[in-house]
Coordinates of N, CA, C and O in Angstrom, one line a residue:
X1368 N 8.4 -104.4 -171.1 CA 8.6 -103.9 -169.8 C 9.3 -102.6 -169.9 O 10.2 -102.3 -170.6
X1369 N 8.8 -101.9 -169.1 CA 9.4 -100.3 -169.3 C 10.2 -99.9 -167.9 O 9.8 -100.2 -166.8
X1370 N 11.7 -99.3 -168.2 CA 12.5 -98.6 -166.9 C 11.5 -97.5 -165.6 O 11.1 -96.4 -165.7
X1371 N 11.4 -98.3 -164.7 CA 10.8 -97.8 -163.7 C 12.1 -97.0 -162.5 O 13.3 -97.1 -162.6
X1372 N 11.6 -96.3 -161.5 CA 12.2 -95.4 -160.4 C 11.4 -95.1 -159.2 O 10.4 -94.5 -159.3
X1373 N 11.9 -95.5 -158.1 CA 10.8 -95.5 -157.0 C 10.9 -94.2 -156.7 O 11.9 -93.7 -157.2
X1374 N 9.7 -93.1 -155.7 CA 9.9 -91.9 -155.8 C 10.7 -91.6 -154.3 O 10.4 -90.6 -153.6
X1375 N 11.5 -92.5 -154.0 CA 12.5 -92.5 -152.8 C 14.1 -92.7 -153.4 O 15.2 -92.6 -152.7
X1376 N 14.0 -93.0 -154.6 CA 15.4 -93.0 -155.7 C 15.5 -91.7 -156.0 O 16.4 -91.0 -155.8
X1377 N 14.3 -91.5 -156.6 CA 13.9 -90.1 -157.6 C 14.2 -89.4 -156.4 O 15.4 -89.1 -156.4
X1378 N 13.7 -88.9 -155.4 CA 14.3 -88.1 -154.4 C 15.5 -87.9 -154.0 O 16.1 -86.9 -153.7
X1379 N 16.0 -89.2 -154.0 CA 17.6 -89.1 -153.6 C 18.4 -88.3 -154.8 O 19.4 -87.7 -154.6
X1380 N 17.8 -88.6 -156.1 CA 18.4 -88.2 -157.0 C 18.4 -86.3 -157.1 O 19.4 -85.6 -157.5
X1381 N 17.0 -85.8 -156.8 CA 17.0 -84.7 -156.2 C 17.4 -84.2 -155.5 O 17.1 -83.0 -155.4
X1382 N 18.0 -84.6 -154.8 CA 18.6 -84.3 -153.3 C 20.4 -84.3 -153.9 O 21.2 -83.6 -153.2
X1383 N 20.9 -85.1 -155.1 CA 21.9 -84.3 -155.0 C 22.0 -84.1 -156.6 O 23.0 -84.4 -157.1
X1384 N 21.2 -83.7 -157.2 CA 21.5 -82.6 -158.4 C 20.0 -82.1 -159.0 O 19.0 -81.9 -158.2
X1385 N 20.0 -81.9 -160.4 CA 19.0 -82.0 -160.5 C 18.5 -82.4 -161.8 O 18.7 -81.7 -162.8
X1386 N 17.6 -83.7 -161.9 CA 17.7 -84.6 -163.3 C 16.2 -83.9 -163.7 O 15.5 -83.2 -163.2
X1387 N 16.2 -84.4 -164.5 CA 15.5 -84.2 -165.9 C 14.0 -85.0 -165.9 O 13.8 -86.1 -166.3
X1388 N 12.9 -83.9 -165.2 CA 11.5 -84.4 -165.0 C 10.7 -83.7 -166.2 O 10.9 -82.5 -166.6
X1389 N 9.7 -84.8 -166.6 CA 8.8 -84.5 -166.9 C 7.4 -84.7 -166.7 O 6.9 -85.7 -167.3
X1390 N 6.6 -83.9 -166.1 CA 5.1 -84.1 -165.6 C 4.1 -84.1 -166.6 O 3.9 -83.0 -167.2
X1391 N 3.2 -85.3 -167.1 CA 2.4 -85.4 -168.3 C 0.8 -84.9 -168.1 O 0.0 -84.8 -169.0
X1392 N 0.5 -84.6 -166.4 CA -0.5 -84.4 -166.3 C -1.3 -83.4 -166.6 O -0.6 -82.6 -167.2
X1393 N -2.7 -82.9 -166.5 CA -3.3 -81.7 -167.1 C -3.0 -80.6 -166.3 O -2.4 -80.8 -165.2
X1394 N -3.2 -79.4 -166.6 CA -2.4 -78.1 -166.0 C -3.0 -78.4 -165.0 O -2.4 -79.0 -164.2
X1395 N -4.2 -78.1 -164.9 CA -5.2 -77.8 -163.6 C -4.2 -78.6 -162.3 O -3.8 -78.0 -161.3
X1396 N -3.8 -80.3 -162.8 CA -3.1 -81.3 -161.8 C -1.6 -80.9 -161.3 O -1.1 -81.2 -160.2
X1397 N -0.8 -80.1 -162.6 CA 0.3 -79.6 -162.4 C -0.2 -78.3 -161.5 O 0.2 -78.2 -160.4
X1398 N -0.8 -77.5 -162.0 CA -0.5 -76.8 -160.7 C -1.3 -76.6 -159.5 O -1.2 -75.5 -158.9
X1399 N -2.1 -77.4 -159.1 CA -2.2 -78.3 -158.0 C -1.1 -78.5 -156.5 O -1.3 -78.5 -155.3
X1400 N 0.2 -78.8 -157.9 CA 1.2 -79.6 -157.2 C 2.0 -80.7 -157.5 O 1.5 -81.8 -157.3
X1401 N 3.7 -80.4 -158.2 CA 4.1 -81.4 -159.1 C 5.7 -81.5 -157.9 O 5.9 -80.9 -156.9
X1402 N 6.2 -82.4 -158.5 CA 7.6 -82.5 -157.9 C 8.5 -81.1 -158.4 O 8.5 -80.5 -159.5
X1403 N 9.1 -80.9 -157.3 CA 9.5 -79.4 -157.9 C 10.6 -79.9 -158.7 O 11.1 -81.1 -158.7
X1404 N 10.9 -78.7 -159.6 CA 11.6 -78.9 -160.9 C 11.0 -79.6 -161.9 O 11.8 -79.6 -162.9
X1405 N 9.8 -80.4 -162.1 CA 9.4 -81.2 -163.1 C 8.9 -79.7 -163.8 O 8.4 -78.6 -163.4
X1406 N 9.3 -80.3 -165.1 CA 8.5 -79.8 -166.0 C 7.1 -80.0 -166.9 O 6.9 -81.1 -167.4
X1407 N 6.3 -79.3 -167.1 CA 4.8 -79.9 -167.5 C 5.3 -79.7 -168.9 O 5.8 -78.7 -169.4
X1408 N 4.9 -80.9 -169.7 CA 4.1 -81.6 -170.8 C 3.1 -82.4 -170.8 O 3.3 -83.6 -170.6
X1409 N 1.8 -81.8 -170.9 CA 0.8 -82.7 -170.7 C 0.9 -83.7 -172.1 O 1.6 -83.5 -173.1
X1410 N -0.1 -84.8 -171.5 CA 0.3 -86.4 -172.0 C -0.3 -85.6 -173.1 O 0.7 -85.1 -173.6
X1411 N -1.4 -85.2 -173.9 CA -2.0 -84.9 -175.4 C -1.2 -84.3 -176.4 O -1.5 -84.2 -177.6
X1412 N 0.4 -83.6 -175.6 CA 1.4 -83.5 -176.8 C 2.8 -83.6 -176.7 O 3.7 -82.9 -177.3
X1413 N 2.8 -84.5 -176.0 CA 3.8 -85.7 -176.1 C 4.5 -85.9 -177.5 O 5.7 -85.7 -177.7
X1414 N 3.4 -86.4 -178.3 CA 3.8 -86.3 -179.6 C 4.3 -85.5 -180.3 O 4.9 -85.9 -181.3
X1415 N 4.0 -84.1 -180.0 CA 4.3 -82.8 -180.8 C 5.5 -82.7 -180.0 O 6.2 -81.8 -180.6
X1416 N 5.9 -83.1 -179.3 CA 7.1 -82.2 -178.1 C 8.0 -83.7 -177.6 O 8.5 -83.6 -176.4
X1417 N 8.1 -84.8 -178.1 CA 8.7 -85.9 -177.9 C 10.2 -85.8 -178.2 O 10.9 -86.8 -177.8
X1418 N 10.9 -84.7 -179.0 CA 12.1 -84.4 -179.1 C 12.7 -84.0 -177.3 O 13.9 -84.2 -177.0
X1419 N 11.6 -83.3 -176.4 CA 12.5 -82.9 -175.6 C 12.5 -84.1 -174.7 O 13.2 -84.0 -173.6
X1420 N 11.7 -85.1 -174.9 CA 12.2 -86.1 -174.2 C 13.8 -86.5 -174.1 O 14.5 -86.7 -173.1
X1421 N 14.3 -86.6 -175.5 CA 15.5 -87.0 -175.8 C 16.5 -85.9 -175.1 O 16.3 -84.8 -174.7
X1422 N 17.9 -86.7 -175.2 CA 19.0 -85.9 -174.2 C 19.9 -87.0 -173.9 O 19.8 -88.2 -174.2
X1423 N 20.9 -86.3 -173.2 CA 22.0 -87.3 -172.8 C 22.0 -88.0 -171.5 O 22.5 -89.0 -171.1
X1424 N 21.2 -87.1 -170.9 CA 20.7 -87.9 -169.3 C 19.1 -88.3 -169.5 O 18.4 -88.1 -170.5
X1425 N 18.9 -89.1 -168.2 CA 17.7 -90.2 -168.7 C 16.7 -88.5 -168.0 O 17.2 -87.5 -167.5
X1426 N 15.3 -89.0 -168.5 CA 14.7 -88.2 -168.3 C 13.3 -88.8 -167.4 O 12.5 -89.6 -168.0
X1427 N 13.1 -88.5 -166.2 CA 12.1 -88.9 -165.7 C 10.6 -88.5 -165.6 O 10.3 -87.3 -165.3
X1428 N 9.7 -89.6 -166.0 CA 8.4 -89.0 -166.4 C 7.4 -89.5 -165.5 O 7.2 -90.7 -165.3
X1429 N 6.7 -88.3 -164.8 CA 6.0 -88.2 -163.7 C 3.9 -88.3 -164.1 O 3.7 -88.1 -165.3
X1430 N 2.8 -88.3 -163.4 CA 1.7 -88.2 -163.4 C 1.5 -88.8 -161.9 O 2.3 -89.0 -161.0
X1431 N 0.0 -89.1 -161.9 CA -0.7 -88.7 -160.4 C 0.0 -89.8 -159.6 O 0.6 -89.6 -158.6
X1432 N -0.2 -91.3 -160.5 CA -0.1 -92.5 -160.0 C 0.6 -93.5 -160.8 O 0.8 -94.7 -160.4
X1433 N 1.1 -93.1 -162.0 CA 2.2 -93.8 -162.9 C 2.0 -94.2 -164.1 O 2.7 -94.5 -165.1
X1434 N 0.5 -94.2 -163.7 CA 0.0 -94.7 -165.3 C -0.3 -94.3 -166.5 O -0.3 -95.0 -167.6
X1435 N -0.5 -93.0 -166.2 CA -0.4 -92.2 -167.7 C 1.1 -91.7 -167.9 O 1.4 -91.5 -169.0
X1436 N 1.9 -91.6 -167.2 CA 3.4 -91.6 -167.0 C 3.9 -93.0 -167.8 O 4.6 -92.9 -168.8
X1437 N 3.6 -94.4 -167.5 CA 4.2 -95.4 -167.8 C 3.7 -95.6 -169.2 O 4.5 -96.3 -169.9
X1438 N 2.6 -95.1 -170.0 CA 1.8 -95.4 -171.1 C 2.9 -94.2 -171.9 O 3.3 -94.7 -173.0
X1439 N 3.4 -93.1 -171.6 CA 4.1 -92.3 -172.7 C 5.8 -92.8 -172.4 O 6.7 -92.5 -173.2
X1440 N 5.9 -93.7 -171.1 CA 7.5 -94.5 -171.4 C 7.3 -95.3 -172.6 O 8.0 -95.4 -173.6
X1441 N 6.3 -95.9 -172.3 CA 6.0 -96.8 -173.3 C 6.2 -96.9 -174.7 O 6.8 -97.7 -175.4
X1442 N 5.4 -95.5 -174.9 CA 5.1 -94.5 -176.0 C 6.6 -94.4 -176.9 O 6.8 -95.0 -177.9
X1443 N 7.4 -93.5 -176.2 CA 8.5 -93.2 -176.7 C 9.4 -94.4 -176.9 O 10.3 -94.4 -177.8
X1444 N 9.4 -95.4 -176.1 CA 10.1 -96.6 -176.5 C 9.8 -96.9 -177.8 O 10.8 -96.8 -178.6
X1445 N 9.1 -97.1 -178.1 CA 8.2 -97.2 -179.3 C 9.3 -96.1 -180.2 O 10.3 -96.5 -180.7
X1446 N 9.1 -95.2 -180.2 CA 9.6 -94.0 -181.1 C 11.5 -93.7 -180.4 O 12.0 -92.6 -180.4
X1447 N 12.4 -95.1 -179.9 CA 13.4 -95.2 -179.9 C 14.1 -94.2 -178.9 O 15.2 -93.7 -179.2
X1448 N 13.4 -93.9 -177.8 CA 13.6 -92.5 -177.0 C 13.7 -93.4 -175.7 O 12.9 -94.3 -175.6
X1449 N 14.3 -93.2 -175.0 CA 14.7 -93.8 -173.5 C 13.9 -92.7 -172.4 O 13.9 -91.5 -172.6
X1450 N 13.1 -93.3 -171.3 CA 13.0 -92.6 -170.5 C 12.2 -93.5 -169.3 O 11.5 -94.6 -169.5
X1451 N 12.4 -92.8 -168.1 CA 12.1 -93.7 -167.1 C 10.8 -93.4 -166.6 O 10.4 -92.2 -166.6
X1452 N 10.2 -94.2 -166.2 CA 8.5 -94.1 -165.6 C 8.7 -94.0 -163.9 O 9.2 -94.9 -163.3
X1453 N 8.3 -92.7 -163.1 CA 8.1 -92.7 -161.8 C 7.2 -93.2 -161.2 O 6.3 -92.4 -161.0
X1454 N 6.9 -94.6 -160.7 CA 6.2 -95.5 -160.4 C 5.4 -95.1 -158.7 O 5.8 -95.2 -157.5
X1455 N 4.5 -94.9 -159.3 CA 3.5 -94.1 -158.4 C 3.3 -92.4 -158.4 O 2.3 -91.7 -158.1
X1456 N 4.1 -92.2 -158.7 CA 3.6 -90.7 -159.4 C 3.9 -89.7 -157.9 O 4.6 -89.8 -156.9
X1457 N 2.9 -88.8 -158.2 CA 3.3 -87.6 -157.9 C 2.4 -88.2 -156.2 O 2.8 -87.8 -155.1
X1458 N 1.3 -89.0 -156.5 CA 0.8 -89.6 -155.2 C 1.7 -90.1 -154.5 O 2.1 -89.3 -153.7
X1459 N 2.1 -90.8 -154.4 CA 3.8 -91.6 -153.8 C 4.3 -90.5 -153.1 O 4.3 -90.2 -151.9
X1460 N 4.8 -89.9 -154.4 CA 5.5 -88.6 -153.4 C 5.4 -87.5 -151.9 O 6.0 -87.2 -150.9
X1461 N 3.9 -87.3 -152.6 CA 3.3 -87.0 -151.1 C 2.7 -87.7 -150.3 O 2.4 -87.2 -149.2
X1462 N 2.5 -88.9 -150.4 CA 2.5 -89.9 -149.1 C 3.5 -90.1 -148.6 O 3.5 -90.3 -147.4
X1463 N 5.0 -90.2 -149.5 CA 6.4 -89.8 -148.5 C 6.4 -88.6 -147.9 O 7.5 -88.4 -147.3
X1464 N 5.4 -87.7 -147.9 CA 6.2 -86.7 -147.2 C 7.3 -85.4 -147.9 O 7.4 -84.3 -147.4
X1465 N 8.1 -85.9 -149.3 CA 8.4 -85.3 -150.0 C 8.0 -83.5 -150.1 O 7.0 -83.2 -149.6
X1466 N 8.7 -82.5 -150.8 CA 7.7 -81.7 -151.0 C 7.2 -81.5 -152.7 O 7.5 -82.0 -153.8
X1467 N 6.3 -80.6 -152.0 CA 5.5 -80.4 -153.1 C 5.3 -78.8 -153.6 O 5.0 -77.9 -152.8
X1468 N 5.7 -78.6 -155.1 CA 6.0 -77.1 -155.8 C 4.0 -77.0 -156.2 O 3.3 -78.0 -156.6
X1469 N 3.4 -75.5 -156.0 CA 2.7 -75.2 -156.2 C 3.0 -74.5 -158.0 O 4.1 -73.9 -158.2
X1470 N 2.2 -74.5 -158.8 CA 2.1 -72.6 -160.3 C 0.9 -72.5 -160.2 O -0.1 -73.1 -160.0
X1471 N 1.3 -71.1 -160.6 CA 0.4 -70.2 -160.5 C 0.6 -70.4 -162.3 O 1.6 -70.7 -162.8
X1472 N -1.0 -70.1 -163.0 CA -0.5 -70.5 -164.4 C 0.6 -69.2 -165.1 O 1.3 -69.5 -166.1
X1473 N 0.7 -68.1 -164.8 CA 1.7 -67.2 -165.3 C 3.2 -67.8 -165.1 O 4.2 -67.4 -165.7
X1474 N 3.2 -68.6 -164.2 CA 4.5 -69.3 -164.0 C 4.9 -70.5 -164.8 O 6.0 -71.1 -164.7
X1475 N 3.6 -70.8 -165.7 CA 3.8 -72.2 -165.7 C 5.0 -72.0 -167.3 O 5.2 -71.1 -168.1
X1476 N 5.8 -73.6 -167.0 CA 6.5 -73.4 -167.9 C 5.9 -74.1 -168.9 O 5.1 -75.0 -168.6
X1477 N 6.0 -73.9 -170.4 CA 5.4 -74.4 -171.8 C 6.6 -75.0 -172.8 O 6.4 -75.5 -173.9

């Protein structure tokens, strides 16, 4: 079973600082439209880039609808790394109403 966060927590939590996202989806989907402040690591290098998972605060990992999100909580459990799965993803989000950050790819962060 993997640490889950509803995206009405995750908001709250946004709303008074600002924690530690990570978006695993493909660029095209990140810049689309991700929770602002998330940062993109697409899910294919995870593996290569699984150190910045780790940290002192929990790190929240985002995608459309949770599931490729919940497969790399998973993932890193496995590889002894803590992190929480945003259950429902970035869809959730905007069906709350939430907002939503646009990139342009010269913005995007790597």
């Amino acid at each position: 079973m993997i640490e889950q966060i509803s995206v009405s927590d995750l908001k709250a939590l946004t709303d008074s600082g600002q924690p530690r996202m990570i978006d695993v989806r493909e660029q095209w989907e990140f810049d689309g439209g991700h929770v602002p402040g998330a940062v993109w690591i697409p899910m294919s290098l995870v593996p290569l880039r699984k150190d910045e998972f780790a940290g002192d605060s929990p790190v929240y990992v985002l995608c459309r609808t949770g599931n490729r999100s919940g497969q790399v909580v998973m993932w890193l459990a496995q590889q002894g790394i803590s992190s929480i799965n945003v259950h429902g993803g970035t869809e959730a989000w905007q069906r709350q109403g939430y907002p939503i950050e646009t990139t342009q790819p010269a913005e995007r962060i790597r």
